[in-house]
Tab-separated table of C-alpha atoms in Angstrom:
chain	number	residue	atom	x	y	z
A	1	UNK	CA	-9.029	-33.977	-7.313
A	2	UNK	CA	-10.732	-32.874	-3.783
A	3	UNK	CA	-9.473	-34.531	-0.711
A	4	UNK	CA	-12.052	-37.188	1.070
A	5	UNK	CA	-11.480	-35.366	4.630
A	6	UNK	CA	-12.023	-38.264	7.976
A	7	UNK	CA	-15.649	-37.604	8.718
A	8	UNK	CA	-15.708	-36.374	12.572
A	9	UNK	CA	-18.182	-36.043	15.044
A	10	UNK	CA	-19.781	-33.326	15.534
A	11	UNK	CA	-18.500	-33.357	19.250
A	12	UNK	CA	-15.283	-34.260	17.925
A	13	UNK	CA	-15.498	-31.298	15.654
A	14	UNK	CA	-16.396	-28.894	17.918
A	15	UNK	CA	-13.726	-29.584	20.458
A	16	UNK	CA	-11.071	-29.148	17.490
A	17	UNK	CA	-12.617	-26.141	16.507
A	18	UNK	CA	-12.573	-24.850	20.757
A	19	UNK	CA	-9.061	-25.987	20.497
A	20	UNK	CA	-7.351	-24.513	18.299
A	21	UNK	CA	-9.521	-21.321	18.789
A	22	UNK	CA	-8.312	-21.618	22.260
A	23	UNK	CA	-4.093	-21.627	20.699
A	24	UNK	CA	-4.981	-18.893	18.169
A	25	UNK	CA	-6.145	-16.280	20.715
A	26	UNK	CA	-3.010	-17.293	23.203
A	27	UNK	CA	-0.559	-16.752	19.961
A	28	UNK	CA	-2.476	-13.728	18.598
A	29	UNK	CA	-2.301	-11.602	21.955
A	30	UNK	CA	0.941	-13.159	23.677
A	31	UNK	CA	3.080	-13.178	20.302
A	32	UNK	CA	3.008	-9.504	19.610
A	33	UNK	CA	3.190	-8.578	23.505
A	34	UNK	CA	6.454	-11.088	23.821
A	35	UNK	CA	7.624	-9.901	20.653
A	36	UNK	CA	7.364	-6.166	21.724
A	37	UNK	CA	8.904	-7.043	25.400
A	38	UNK	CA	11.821	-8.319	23.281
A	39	UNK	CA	12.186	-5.220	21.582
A	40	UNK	CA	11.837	-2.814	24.280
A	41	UNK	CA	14.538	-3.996	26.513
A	42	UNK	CA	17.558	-3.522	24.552
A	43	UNK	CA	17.007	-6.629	21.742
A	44	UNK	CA	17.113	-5.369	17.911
A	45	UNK	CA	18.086	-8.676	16.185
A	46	UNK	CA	14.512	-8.510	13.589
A	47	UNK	CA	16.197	-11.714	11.930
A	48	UNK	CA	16.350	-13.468	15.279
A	49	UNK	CA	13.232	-11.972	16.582
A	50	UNK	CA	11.535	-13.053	13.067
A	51	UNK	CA	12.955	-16.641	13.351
A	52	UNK	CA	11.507	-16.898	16.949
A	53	UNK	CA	8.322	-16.620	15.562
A	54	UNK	CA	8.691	-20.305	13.808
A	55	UNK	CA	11.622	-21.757	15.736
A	56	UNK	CA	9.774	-23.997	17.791
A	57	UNK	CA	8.908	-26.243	15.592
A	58	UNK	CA	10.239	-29.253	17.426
A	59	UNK	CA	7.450	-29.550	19.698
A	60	UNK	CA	5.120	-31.364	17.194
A	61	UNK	CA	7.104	-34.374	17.199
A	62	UNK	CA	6.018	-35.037	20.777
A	63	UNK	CA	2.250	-35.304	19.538
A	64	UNK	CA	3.261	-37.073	16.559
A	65	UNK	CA	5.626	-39.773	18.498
A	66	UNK	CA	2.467	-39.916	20.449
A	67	UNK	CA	-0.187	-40.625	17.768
A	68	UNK	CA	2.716	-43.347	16.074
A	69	UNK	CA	3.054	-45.464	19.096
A	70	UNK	CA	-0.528	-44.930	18.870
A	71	UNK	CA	-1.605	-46.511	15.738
A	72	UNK	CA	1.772	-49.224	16.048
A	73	UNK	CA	-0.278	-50.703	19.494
A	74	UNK	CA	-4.191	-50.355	17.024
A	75	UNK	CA	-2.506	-52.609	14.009
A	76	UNK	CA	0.422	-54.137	15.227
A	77	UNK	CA	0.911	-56.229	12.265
A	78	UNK	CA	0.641	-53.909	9.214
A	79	UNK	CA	3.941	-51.425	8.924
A	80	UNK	CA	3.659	-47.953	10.367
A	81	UNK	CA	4.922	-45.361	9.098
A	82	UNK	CA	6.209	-42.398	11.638
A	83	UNK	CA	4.899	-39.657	8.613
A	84	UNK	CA	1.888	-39.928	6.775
A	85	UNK	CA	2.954	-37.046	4.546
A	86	UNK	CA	3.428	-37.694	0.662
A	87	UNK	CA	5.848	-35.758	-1.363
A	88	UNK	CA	4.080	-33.455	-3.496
A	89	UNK	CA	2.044	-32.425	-0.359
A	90	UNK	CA	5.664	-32.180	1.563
A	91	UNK	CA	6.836	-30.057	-1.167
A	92	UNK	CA	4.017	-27.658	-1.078
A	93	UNK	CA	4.405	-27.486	2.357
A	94	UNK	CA	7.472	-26.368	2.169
A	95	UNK	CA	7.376	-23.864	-0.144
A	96	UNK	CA	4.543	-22.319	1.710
A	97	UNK	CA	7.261	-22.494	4.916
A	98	UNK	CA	9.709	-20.012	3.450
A	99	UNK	CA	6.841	-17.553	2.373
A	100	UNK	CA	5.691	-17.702	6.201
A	101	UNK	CA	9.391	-17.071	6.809
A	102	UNK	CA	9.374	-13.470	4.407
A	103	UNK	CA	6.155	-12.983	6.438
A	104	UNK	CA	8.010	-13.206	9.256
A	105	UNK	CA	10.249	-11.027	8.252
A	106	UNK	CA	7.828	-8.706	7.635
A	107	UNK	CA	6.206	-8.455	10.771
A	108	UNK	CA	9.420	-8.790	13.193
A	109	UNK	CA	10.394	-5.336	11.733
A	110	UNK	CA	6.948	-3.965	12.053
A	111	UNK	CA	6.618	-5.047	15.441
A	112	UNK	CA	10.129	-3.314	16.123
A	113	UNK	CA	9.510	-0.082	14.514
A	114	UNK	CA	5.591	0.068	15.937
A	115	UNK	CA	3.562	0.386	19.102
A	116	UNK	CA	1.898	-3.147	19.561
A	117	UNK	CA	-1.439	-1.392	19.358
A	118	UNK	CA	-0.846	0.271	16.165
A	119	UNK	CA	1.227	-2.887	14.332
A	120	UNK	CA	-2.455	-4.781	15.787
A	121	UNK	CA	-4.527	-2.426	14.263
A	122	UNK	CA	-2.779	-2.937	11.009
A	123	UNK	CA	-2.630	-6.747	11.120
A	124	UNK	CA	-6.329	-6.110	11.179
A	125	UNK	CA	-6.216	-5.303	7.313
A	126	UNK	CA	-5.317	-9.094	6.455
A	127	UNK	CA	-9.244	-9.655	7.003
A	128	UNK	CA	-9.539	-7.678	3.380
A	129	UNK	CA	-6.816	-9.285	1.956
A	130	UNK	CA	-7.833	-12.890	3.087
A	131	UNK	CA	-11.293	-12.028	1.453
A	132	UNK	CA	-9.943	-11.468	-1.711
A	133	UNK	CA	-7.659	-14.045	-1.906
A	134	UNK	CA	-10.266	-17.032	-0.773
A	135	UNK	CA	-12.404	-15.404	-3.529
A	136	UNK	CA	-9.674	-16.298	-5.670
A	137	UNK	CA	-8.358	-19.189	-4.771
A	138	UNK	CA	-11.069	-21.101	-3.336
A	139	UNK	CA	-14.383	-19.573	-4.316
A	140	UNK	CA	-15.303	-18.250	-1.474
A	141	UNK	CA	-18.738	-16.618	-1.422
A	142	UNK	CA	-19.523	-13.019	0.166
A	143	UNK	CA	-22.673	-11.452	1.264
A	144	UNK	CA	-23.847	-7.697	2.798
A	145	UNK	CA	-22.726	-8.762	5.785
A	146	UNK	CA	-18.946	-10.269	4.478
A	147	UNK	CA	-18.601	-7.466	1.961
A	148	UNK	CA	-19.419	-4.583	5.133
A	149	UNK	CA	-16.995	-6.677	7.569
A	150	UNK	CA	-14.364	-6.666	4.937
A	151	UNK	CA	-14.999	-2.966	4.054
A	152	UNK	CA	-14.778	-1.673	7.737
A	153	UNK	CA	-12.042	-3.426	8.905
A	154	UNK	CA	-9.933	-2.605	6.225
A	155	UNK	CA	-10.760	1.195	6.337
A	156	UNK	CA	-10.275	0.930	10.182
A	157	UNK	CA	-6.565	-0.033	9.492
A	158	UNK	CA	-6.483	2.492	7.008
A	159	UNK	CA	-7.237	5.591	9.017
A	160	UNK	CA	-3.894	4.569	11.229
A	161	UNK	CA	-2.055	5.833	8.430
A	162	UNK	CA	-3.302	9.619	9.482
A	163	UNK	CA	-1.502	9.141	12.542
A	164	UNK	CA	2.184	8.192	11.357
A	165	UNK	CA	3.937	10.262	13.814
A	166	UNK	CA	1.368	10.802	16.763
A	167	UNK	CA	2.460	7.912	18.154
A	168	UNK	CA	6.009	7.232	16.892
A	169	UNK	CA	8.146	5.647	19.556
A	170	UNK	CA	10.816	7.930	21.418
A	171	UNK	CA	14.678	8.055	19.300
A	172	UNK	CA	12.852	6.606	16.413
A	173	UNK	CA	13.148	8.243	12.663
A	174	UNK	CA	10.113	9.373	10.692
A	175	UNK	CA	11.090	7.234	8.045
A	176	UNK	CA	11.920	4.218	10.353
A	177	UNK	CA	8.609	4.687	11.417
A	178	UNK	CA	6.879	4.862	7.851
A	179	UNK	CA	9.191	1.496	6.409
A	180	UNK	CA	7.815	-0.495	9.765
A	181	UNK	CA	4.024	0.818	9.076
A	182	UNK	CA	4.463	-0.417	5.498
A	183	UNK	CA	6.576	-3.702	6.023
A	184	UNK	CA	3.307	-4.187	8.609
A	185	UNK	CA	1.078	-3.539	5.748
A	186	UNK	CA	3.357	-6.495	3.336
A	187	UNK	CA	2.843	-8.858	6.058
A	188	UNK	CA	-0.783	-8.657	6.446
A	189	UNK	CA	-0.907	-8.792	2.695
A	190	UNK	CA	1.111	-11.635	2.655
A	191	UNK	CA	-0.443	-13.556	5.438
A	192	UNK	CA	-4.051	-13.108	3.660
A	193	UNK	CA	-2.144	-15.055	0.767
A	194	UNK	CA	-1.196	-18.045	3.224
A	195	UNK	CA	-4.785	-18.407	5.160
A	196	UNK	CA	-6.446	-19.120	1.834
A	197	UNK	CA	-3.577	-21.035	0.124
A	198	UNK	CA	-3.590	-23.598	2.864
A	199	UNK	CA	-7.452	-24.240	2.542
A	200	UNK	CA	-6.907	-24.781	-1.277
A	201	UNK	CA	-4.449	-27.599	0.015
A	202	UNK	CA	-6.653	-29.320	2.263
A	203	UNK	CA	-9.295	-29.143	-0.760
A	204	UNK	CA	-6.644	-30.293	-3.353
A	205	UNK	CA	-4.611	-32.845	-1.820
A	206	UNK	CA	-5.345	-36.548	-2.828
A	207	UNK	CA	-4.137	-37.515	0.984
A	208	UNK	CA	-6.916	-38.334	3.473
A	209	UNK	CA	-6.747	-35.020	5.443
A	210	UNK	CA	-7.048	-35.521	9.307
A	211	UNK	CA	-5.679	-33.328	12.220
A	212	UNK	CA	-2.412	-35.540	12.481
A	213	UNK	CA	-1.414	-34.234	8.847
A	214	UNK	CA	-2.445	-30.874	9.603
A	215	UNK	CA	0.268	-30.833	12.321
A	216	UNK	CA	2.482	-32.583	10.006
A	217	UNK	CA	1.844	-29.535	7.423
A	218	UNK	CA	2.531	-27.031	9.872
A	219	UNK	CA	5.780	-28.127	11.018
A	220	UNK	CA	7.200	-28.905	7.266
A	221	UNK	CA	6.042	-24.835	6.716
A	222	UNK	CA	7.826	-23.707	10.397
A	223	UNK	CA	10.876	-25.953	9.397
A	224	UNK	CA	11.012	-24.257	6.168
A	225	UNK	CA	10.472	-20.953	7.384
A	226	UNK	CA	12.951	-21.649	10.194
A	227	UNK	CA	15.632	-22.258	7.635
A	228	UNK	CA	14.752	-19.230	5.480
A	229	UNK	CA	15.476	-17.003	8.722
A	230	UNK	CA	18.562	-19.227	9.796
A	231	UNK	CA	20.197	-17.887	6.716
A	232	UNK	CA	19.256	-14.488	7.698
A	233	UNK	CA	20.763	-14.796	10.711
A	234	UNK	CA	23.778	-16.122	9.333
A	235	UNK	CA	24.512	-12.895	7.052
A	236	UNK	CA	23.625	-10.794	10.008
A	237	UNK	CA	25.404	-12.075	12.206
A	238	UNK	CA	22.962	-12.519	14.655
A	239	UNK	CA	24.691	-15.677	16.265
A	240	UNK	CA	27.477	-13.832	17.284
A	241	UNK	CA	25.796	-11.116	18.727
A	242	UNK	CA	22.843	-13.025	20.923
A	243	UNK	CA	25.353	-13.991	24.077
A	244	UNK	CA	26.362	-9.978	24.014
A	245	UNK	CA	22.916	-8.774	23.879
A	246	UNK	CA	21.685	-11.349	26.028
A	247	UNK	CA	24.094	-9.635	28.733
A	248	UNK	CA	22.656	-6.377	28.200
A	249	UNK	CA	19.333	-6.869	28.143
A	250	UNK	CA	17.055	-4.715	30.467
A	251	UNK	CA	15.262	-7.862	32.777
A	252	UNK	CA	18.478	-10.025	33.349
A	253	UNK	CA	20.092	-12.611	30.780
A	254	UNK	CA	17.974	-15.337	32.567
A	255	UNK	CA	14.992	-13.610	31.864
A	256	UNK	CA	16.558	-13.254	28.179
A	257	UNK	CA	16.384	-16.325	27.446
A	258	UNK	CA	12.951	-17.390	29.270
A	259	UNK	CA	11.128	-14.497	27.091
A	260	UNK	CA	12.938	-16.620	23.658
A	261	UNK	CA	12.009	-19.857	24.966
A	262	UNK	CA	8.184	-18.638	25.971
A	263	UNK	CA	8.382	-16.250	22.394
A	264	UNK	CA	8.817	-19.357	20.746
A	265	UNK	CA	6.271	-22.046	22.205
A	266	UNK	CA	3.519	-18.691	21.963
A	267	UNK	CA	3.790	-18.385	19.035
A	268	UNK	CA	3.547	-22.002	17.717
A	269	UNK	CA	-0.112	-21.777	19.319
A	270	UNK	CA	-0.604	-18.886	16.750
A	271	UNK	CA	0.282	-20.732	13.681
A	272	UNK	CA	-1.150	-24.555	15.023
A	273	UNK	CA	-4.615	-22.767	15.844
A	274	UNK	CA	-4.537	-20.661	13.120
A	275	UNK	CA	-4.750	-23.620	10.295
A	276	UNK	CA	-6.399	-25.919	12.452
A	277	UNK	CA	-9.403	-23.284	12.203
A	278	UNK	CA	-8.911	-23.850	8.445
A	279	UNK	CA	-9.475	-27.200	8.670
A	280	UNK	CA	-12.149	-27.182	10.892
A	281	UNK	CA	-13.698	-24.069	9.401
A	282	UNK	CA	-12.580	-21.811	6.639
A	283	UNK	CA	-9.479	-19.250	5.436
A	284	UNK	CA	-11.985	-16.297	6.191
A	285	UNK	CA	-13.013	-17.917	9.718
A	286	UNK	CA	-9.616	-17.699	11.040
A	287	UNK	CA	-9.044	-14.479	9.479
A	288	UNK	CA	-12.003	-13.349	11.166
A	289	UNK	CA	-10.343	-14.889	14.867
A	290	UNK	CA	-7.780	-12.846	14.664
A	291	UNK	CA	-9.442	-9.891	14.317
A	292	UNK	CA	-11.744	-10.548	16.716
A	293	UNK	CA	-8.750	-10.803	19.088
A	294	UNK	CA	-7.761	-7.415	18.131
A	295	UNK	CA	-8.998	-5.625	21.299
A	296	UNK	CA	-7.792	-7.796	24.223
A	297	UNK	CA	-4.719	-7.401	22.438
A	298	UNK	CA	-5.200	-2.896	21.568
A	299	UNK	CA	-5.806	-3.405	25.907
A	300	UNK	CA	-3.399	-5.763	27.186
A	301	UNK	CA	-0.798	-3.310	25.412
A	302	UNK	CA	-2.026	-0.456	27.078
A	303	UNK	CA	-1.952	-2.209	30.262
A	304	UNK	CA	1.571	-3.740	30.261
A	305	UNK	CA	3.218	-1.290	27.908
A	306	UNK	CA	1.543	1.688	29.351
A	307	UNK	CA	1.039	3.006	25.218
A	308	UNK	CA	-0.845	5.956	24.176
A	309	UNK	CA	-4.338	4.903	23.282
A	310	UNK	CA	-5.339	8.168	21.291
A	311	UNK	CA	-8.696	8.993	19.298
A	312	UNK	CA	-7.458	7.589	16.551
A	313	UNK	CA	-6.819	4.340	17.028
A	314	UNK	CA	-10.215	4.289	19.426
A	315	UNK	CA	-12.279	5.026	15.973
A	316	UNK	CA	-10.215	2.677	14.602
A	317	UNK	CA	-11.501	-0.004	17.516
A	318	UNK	CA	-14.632	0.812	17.073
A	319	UNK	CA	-15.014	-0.264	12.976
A	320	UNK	CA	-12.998	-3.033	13.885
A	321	UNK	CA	-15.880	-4.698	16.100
A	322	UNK	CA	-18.473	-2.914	14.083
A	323	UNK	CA	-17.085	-4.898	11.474
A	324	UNK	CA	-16.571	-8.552	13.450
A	325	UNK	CA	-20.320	-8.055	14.478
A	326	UNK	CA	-21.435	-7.613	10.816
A	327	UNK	CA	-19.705	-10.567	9.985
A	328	UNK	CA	-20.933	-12.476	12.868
A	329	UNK	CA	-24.447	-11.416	12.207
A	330	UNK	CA	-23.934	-12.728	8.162
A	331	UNK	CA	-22.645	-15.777	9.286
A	332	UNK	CA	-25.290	-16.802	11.301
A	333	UNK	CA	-28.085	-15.735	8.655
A	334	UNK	CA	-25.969	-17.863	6.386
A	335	UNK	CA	-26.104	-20.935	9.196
A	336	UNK	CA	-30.286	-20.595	9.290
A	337	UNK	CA	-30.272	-20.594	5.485
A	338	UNK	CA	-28.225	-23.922	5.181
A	339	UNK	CA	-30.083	-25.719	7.846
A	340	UNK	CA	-33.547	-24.787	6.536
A	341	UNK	CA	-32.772	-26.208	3.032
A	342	UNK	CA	-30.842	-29.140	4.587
A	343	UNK	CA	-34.735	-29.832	6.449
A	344	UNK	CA	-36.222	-28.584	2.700
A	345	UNK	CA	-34.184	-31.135	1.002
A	346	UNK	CA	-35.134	-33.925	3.463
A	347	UNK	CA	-38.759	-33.444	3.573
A	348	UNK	CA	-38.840	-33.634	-0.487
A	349	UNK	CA	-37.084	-37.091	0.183
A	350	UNK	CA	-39.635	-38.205	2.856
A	351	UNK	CA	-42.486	-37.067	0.202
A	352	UNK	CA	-40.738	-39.619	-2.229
A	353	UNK	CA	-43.580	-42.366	-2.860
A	354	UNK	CA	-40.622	-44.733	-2.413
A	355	UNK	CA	-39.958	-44.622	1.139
A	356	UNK	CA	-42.845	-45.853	1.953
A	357	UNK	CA	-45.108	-49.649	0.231
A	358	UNK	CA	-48.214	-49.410	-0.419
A	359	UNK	CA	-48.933	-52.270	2.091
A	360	UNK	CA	-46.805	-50.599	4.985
A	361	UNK	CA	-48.362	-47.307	4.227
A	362	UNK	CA	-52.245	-48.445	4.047
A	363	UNK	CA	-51.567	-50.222	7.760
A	364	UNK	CA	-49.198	-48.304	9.617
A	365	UNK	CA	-50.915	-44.633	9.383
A	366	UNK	CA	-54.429	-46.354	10.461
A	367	UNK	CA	-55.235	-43.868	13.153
A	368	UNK	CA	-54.668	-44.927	16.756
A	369	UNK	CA	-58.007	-43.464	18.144
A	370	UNK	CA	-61.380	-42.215	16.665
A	371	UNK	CA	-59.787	-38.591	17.078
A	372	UNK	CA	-56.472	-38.813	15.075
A	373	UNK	CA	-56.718	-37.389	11.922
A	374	UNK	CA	-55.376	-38.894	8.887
A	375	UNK	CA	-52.796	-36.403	8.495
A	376	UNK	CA	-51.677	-36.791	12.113
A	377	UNK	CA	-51.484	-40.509	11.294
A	378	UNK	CA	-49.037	-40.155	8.082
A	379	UNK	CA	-47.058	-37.691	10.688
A	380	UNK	CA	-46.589	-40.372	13.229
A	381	UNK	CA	-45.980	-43.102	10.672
A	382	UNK	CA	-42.897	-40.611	8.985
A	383	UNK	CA	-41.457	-40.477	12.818
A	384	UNK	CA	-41.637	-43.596	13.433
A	385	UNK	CA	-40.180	-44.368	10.054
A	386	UNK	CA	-37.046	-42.351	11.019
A	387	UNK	CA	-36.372	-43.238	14.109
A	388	UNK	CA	-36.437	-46.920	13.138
A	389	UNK	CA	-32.875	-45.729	11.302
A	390	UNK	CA	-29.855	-43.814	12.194
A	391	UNK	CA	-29.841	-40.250	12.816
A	392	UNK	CA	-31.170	-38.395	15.552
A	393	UNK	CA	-34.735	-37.152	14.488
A	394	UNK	CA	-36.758	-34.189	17.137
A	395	UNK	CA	-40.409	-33.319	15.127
A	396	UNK	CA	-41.454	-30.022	15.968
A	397	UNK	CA	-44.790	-28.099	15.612
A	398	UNK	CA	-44.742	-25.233	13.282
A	399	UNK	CA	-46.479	-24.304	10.630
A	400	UNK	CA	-45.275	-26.459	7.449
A	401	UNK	CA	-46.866	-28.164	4.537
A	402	UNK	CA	-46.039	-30.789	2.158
A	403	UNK	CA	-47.585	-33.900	0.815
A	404	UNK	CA	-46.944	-37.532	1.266
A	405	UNK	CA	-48.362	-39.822	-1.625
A	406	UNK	CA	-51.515	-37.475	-1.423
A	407	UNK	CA	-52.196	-36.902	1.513
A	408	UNK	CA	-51.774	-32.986	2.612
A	409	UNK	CA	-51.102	-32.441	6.028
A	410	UNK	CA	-49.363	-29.468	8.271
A	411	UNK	CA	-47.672	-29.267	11.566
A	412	UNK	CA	-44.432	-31.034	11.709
A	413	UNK	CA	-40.691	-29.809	11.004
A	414	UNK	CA	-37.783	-31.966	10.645
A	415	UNK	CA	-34.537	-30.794	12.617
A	416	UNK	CA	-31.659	-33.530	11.552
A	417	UNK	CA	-28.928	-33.603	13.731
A	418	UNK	CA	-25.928	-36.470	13.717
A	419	UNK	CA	-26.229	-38.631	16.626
A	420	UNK	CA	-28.263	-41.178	18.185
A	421	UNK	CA	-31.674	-42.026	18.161
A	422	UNK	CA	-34.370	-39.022	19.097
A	423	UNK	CA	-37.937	-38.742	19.847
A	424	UNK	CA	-41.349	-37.539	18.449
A	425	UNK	CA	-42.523	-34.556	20.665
């Protein structure tokens, strides 16, 4: 059974969607830079630095205390509950949580082992993997343009793989270097499982699915993953050793523990905005974000980090974007094509004898002067018609036929938009 989803506003929609857009690109270029600052000044706890990633999960309740006292104040006699999450959809959660926390894993020692350009680059891949797993799980359709996105960006990963050692960091192994590149590789894999996964939740749950349960879902799958990497820590000893290297890291052991805090919240953005483009959009659409992000990301490490930016990975830039613009380019052919047969589909209603009586009809498209045509009469009698109802109606002039109990007339095009009422132009 498909979940009934709140309807939104379009308005309401949109700022969602700018939103969480906004968190994803904060998370996507400040988690890897954060992570990589981490790394590079004496930390090498990959559990820790892996359960950073999810650790902050504790900042949702503030919203949610919010939104409780909220709807306590709206119905104050009917019993509130603090969680609108139901079991089976807590248990999926859940589950989902500690395979974000191996994906964690995953890409903590990537990030270690790797330049942040390169371990970007790679992350890049989970476009590919994403398509085929919303193909799978949710039916996902491809065109030219989805199918040539999907095809560049993954071969623009894949050419980093000629340069294993070109730019391998200083003290590091050839073979440390090779397990990060392919732990990388697991956790874009991986990560293309999760995008997908969660939109077949939001399609399958029987809840009603609003952006209060979405935040609910995502801190049930950072508490889970949380715990996953707790345990890690626990058999490596990481608690013990965080005041020591805390000490003896390179900025200070203030500074320490400001990058962990800031680690933390950062990357919470990535994972909120991240399935909150789900739910506003699609698996592929966020998939698509975040490798869209890829170059202020590829610069902001070359900038801060001061990392070699070498042919390579610049050919590898290039068929990334070459790739986000193909897909940007299908998607809004795709957009056209909807809303043209959304107008198509409304015109064949207006045609419908039905809409209009016989008595209504005859008197209302009488023509206003000597020079009105009948045609132009039927026109303004279908505006008027509309805009007697809900909707917001704008008639255009174009060049568009149809008939209307008969009559054959050309020059109007319906654009339907949610809203209030419109006008006849």
């Amino acid at each position: 059974m498909e979940t009934e989803q709140t309807p939104k506003k379009p308005s309401v929609s949109k700022a969602l969607l700018v939103l969480n857009c906004v968190l994803l690109a904060i998370g996507t270029c400040g988690g890897p830079l954060l992570m990589r600052l981490y790394f590079l000044h004496g930390g090498n706890r990959v559990w820790f630095s892996s359960w950073l990633e999810t650790g902050a999960w504790p900042i949702f309740l503030f919203p949610l205390t919010v939104a409780y006292f909220q709807r306590r104040l709206a119905e104050p006699t009917k019993p509130t509950k603090f969680f609108l999450m139901k079991p089976p959809l807590f248990l999926v959660s859940a589950v989902i949580g500690l395979i974000t926390g191996v994906d964690n894993y995953l890409y903590a020692y990537g990030v270690a082992r790797l330049p942040v350009s390169t371990s970007s680059l790679i992350i890049a891949s989970q476009l590919a993997f994403t398509a085929v797993f919303a193909y799978l799980l949710v039916k996902q359709k491809f065109d030219y343009y989805s199918m040539n996105a999907v095809f560049l960006l993954t071969f623009a990963a894949g050419i980093l793989a000629l340069n294993t050692s070109g730019d391998r960091p200083a003290g590091e192994s050839s073979k440390e270097y090779i397990f990060g590149f392919l732990t990388t590789i697991g956790a874009a894999v991986l990560y293309g499982f999760i995008l997908p996964l969660m939109e077949l939740v939001y399609k399958k749950t029987k809840q009603n699915v609003d952006y209060l349960l979405v935040m609910e879902i995502q801190m049930v799958m950072c508490l889970f993953a949380t715990i996953f990497c707790t345990i890690g820590m626990i058999v490596n000893n990481d608690f013990k050793v965080i005041p020591r290297e805390s000490r003896d890291f390179g900025l200070g052991e203030t500074k320490y523990y400001v990058v962990v805090v800031i680690t933390g919240i950062v990357w919470q953005g990535f994972f909120m905005g991240a399935i909150g483009v789900i739910f506003c959009s699609s698996s592929l659409s966020s998939a698509v974000l975040i490798t869209v992000l890829l170059p202020v990301t590829e610069v902001l490490a070359v900038f801060f980090y001061n990392e070699k930016f070498e042919a390579i990975k610049g050919v590898s830039l290039a068929l990334s974007l070459w790739g986000f613009i193909s897909y940007y380019y299908g998607e809004k052919k795709k957009m056209k094509k909807l809303e043209d047969k959304a107008i198509e589909t409304e015109l064949s209603q207006l045609a419908d004898p039905g809409i209009f009586g016989t008595e209504e009809y005859s008197s209302t498209v009488e023509s206003e002067s000597e020079s009105e045509s009948e045609s132009e009469s039927v026109t303004r009698c279908v505006c008027r018609r509309l805009q007697a109802g809900p909707g917001f109606v704008t008639c255009k002039r174009s060049i568009l036929s149809m008939s209307l109990r008969g009559v054959e007339w050309r020059g109007v095009e319906w654009r339907l938009k949610r809203g209030n009422l419109g006008k006849f132009n």
